[in-house]
Short mmCIF file of C-alpha atoms in Angstrom, two decimals:
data_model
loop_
_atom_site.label_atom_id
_atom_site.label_comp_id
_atom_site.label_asym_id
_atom_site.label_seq_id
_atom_site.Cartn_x
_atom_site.Cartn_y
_atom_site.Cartn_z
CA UNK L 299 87.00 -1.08 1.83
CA UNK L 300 86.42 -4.56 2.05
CA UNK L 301 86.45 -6.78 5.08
CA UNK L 302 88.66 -9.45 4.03
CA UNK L 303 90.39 -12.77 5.30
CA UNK L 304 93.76 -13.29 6.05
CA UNK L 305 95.99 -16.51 5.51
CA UNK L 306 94.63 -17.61 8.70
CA UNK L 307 91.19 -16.78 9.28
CA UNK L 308 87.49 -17.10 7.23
CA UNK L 309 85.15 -14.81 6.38
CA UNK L 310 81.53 -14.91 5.36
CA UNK L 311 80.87 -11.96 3.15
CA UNK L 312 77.37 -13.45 2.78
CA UNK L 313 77.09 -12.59 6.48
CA UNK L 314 78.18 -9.16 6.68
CA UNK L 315 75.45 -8.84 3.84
CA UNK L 316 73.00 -9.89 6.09
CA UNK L 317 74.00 -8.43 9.26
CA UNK L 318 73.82 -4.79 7.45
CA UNK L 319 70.35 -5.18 6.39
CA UNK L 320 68.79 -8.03 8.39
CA UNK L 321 67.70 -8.42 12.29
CA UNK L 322 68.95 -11.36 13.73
CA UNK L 323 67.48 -13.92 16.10
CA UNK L 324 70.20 -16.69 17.05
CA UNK L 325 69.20 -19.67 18.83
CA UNK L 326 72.38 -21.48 20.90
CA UNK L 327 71.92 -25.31 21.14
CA UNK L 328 72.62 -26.67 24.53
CA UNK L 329 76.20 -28.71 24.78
CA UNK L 330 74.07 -31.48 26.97
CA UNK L 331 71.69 -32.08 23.29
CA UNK L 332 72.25 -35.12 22.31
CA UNK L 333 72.31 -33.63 18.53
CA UNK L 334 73.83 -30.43 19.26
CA UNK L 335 77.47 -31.63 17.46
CA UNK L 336 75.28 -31.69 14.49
CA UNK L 337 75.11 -27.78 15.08
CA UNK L 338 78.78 -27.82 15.53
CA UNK L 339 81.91 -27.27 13.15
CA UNK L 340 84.18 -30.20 13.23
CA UNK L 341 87.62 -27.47 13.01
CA UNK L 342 87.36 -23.62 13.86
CA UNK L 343 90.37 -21.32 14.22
CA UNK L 344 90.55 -18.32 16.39
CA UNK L 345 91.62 -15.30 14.37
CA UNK L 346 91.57 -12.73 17.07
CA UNK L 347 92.87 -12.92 20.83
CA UNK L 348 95.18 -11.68 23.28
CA UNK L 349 97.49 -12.97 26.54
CA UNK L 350 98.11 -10.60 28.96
CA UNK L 351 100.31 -10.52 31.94
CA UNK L 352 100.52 -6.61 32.90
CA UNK L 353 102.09 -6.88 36.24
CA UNK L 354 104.96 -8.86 35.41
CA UNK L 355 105.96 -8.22 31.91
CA UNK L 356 107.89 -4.58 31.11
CA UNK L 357 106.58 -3.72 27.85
CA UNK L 358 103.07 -4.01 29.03
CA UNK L 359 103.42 -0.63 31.06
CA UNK L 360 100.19 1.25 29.36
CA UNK L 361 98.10 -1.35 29.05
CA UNK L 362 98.75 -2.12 33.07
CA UNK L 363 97.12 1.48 33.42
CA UNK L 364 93.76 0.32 32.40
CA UNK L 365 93.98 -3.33 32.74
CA UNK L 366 95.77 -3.38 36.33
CA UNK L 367 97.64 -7.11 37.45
CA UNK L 368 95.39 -8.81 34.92
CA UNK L 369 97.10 -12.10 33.66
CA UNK L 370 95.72 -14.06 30.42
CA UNK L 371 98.09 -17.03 29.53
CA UNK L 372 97.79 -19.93 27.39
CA UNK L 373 96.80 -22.02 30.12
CA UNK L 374 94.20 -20.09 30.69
CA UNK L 375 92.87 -20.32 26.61
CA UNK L 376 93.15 -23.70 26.72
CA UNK L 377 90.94 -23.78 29.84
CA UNK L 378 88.37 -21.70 28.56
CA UNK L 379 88.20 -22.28 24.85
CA UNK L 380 90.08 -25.39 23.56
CA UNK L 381 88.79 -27.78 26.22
CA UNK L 382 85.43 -26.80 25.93
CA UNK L 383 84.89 -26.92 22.48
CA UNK L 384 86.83 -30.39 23.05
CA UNK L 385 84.43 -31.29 24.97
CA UNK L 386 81.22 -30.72 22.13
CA UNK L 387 83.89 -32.38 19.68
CA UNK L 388 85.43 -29.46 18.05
CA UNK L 389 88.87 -29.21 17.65
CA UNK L 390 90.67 -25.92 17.75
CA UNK L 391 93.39 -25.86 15.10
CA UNK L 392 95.08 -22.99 15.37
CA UNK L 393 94.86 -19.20 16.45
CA UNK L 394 95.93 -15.64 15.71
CA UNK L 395 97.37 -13.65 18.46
CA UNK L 396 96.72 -9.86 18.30
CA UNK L 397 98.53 -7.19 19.63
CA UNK L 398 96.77 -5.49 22.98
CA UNK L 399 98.54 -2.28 23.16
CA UNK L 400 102.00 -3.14 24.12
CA UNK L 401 105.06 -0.77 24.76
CA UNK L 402 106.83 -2.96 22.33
CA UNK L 403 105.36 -5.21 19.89
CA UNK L 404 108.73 -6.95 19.04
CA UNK L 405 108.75 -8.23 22.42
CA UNK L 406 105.31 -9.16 22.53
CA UNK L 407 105.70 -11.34 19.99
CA UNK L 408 108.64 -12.88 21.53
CA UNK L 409 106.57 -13.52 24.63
CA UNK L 410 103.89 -15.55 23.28
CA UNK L 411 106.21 -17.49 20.65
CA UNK L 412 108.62 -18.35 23.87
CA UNK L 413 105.35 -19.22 26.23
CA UNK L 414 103.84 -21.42 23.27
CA UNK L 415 107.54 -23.23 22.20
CA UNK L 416 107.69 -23.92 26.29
CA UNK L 417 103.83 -25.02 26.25
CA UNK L 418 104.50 -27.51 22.68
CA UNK L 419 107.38 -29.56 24.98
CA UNK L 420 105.63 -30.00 28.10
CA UNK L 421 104.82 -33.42 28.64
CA UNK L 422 101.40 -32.44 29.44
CA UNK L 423 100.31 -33.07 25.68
CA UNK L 424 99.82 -29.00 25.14
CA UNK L 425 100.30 -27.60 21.47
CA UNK L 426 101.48 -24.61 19.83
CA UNK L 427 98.16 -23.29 18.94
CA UNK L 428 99.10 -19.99 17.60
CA UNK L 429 99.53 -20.08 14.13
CA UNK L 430 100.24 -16.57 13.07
CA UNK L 431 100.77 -13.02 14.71
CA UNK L 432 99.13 -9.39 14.18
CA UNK L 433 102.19 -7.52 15.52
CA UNK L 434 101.65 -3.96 17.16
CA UNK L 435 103.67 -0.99 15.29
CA UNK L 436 102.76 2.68 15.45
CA UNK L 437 103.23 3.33 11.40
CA UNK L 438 104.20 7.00 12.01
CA UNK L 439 107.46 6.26 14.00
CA UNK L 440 110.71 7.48 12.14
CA UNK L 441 112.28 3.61 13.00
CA UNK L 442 109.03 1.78 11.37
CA UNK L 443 110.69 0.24 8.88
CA UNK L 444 113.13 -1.61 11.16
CA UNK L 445 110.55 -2.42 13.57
CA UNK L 446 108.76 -4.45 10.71
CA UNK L 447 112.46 -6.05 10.15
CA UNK L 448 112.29 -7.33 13.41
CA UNK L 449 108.95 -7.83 13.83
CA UNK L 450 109.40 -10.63 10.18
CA UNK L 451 113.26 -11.70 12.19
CA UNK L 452 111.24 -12.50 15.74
CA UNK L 453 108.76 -15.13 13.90
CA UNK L 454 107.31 -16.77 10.23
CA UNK L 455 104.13 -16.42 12.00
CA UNK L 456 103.68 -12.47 11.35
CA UNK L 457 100.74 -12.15 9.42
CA UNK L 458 99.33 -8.46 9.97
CA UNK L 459 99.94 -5.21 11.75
CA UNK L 460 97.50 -3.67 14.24
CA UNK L 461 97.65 0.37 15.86
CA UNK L 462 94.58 0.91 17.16
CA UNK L 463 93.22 4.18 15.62
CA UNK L 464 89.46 4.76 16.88
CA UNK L 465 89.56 8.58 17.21
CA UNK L 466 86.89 11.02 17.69
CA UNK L 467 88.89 13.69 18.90
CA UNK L 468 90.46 13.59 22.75
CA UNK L 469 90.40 10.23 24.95
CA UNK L 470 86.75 11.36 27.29
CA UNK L 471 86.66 7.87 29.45
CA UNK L 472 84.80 5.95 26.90
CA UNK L 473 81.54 8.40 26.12
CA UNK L 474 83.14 8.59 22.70
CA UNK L 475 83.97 6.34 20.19
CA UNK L 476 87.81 7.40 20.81
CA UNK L 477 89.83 4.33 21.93
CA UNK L 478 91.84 4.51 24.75
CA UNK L 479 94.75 3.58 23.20
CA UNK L 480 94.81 6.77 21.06
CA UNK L 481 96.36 8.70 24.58
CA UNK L 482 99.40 7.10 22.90
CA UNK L 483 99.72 10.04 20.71
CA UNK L 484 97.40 12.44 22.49
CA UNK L 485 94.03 11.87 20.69
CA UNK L 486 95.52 12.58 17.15
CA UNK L 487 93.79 11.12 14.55
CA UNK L 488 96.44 8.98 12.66
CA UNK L 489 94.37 8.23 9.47
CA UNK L 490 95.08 11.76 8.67
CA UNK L 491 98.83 11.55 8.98
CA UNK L 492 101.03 11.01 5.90
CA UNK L 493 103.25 10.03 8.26
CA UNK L 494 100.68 7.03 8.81
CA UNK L 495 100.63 6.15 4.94
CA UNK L 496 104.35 6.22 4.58
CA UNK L 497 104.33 3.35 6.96
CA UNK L 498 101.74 1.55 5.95
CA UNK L 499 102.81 1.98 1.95
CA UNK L 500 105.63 -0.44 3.73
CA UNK L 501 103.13 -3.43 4.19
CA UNK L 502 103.08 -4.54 1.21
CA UNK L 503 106.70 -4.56 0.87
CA UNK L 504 107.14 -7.36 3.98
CA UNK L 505 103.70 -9.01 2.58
CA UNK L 506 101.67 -8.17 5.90
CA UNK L 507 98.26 -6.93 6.69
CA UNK L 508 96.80 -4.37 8.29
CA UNK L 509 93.93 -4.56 11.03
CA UNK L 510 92.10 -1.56 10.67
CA UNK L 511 90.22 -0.47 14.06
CA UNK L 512 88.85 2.52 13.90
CA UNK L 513 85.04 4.30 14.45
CA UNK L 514 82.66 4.05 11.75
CA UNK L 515 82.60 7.82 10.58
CA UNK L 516 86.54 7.60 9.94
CA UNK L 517 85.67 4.37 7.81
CA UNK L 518 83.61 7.21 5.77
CA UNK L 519 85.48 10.43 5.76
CA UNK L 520 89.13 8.92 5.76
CA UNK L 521 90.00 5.11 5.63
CA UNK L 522 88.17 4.18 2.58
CA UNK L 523 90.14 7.04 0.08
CA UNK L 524 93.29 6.20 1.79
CA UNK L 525 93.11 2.47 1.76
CA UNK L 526 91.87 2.62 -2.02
CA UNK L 527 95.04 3.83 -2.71
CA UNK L 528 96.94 0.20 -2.07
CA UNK L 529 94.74 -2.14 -3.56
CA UNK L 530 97.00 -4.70 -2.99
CA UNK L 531 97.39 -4.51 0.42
CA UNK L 532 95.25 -6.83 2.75
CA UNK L 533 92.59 -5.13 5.26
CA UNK L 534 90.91 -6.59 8.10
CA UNK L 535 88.30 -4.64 9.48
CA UNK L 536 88.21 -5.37 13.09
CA UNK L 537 85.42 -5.32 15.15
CA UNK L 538 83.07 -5.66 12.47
CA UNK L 539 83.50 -1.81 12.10
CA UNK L 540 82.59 -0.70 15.52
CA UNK L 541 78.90 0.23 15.49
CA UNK L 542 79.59 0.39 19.15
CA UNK L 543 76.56 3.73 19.73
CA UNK L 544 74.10 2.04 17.09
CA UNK L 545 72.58 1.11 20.32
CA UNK L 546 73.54 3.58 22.69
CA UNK L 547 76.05 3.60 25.51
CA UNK L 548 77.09 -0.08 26.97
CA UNK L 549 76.15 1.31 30.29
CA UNK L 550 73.68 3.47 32.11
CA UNK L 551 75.05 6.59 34.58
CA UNK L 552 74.53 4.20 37.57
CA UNK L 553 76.49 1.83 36.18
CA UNK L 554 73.76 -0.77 35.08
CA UNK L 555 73.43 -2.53 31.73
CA UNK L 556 71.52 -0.15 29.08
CA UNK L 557 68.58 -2.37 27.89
CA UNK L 558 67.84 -0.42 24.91
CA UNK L 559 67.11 -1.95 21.85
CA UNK L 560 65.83 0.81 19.34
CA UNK L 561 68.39 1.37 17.24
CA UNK L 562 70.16 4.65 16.41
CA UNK L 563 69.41 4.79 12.73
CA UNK L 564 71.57 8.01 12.17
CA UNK L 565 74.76 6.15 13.71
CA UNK L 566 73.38 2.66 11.72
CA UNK L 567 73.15 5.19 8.31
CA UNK L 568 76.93 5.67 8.91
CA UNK L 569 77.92 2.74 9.90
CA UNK L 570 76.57 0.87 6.90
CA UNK L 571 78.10 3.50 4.63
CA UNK L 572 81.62 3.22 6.00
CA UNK L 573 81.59 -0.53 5.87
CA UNK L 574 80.56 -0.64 2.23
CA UNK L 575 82.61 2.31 1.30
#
């Protein structure tokens, strides 16, 4: 597997080089430098983000389990990204909008297209920012095919498919690297499926993507072999693989920040292996 780009996104393959063999020290210029811009791209895009609105929209049922009367809008965005990277004179020129776990991802689209077409004719000035989709679709489902045919109808913008697949066995309330989202179908690892590869053998057919999420030992025991059978098919590797227990668990029992910084080199050994598989 490769991480690659999509139509609407970069990638530094230089830097995944580096980040699987190299510690990194960052330094972050101050916006108040007066030769910070200097530091500064003039154009980025966004190739991964979500809106949310879980207590008023109906296909965002599950996700309202875990994320309770959150609301993320393009308002919001703008506030917090566009404006200030405005602000340190970079201009924002366009964005992907992934999929966060809805009940339907034909509507979900529709929601974001309608909010961004109502955002482009304020007279506030606003833009349609998002440039291209990464639909939700649960490849096993008997009706996949026609859910990509209305995914393609709903907008030009699809670019990619997402269904979350990090699975470790059952959902345990995040001690394992099994993803929440994988309750959807009851902890069942979906990279095994052939049900799974008869939908996503249809990718390639309606010229989308897949974003592959999934924990670093299935990159090694299962993604790699069954990706390598569609060469042609465009992957993105999400999460840069999710080394998420490289350096333990996020948090400590109490609840505090885990401040460890020796690294796990079994789970590193794995890691590395499954993202140059």
């Amino acid at each position: 597997l490769s991480a690659c780009h999509r139509k609407y996104s970069t990638y530094n393959h230089s830097l995944l080089a580096y980040l699987q063999s190299t510690p990194i020290q960052i330094s972050i210029m101050s916006s108040s430098s007066s030769s910070s811009s200097s530091y500064y791209p003039k154009e980025v895009i966004d190739p991964h983000h979500h809106f949310l609105d879980t207590a008023n929209q109906p296909f965002q049922t599950f996700m309202n389990k875990f994320a309770t009367n959150v609301t993320y809008l393009p308002e919001d965005y703008t506030r917090d990204v566009i404006e200030p990277l405005a602000k340190v004179g970079v201009k924002m020129i366009g964005t992907v909008h992934v999929e966060a776990m809805p009940d339907n991802g034909v509507q979900e689209v529709a929601w974001v297209e309608q909010m961004m077409v109502t955002m482009e004719g304020s007279s506030s000035g606003n833009i349609n920012y998002v440039k291209g989709y990464v639909a939700s679709a649960n490849l096993t489902d008997d009706t996949i095919e026609q859910q990509l045919q209305q995914l393609v109808g709903t907008t030009s913008k699809l670019r990619g498919i997402r269904w979350i697949l990090d699975c470790v066995g059952k959902f345990e309330n995040g001690t394992t690297a099994t993803h929440v989202a994988t309750t959807r179908h009851d902890g069942i690892d979906l990279l095994k499926s052939p049900r799974f590869e008869q939908g996503l053998a249809l990718l390639e057919k309606y010229n989308l993507s897949f974003d592959l999420q999934c924990a670093p030992i299935q990159l090694v025991e299962t993604a790699a072999a069954l990706f390598g059978k569609y060469p042609s098919l465009q992957v993105c590797i999400d999460h840069l693989g999710k080394p998420r227990t490289i350096l333990g668990n996020d948090l400590l029992d109490d609840g505090s920040v885990n401040p460890n910084v020796t690294v796990d080199e079994a789970e590193l050994k794995v890691w590395r292996e499954g993202m140059t598989a």
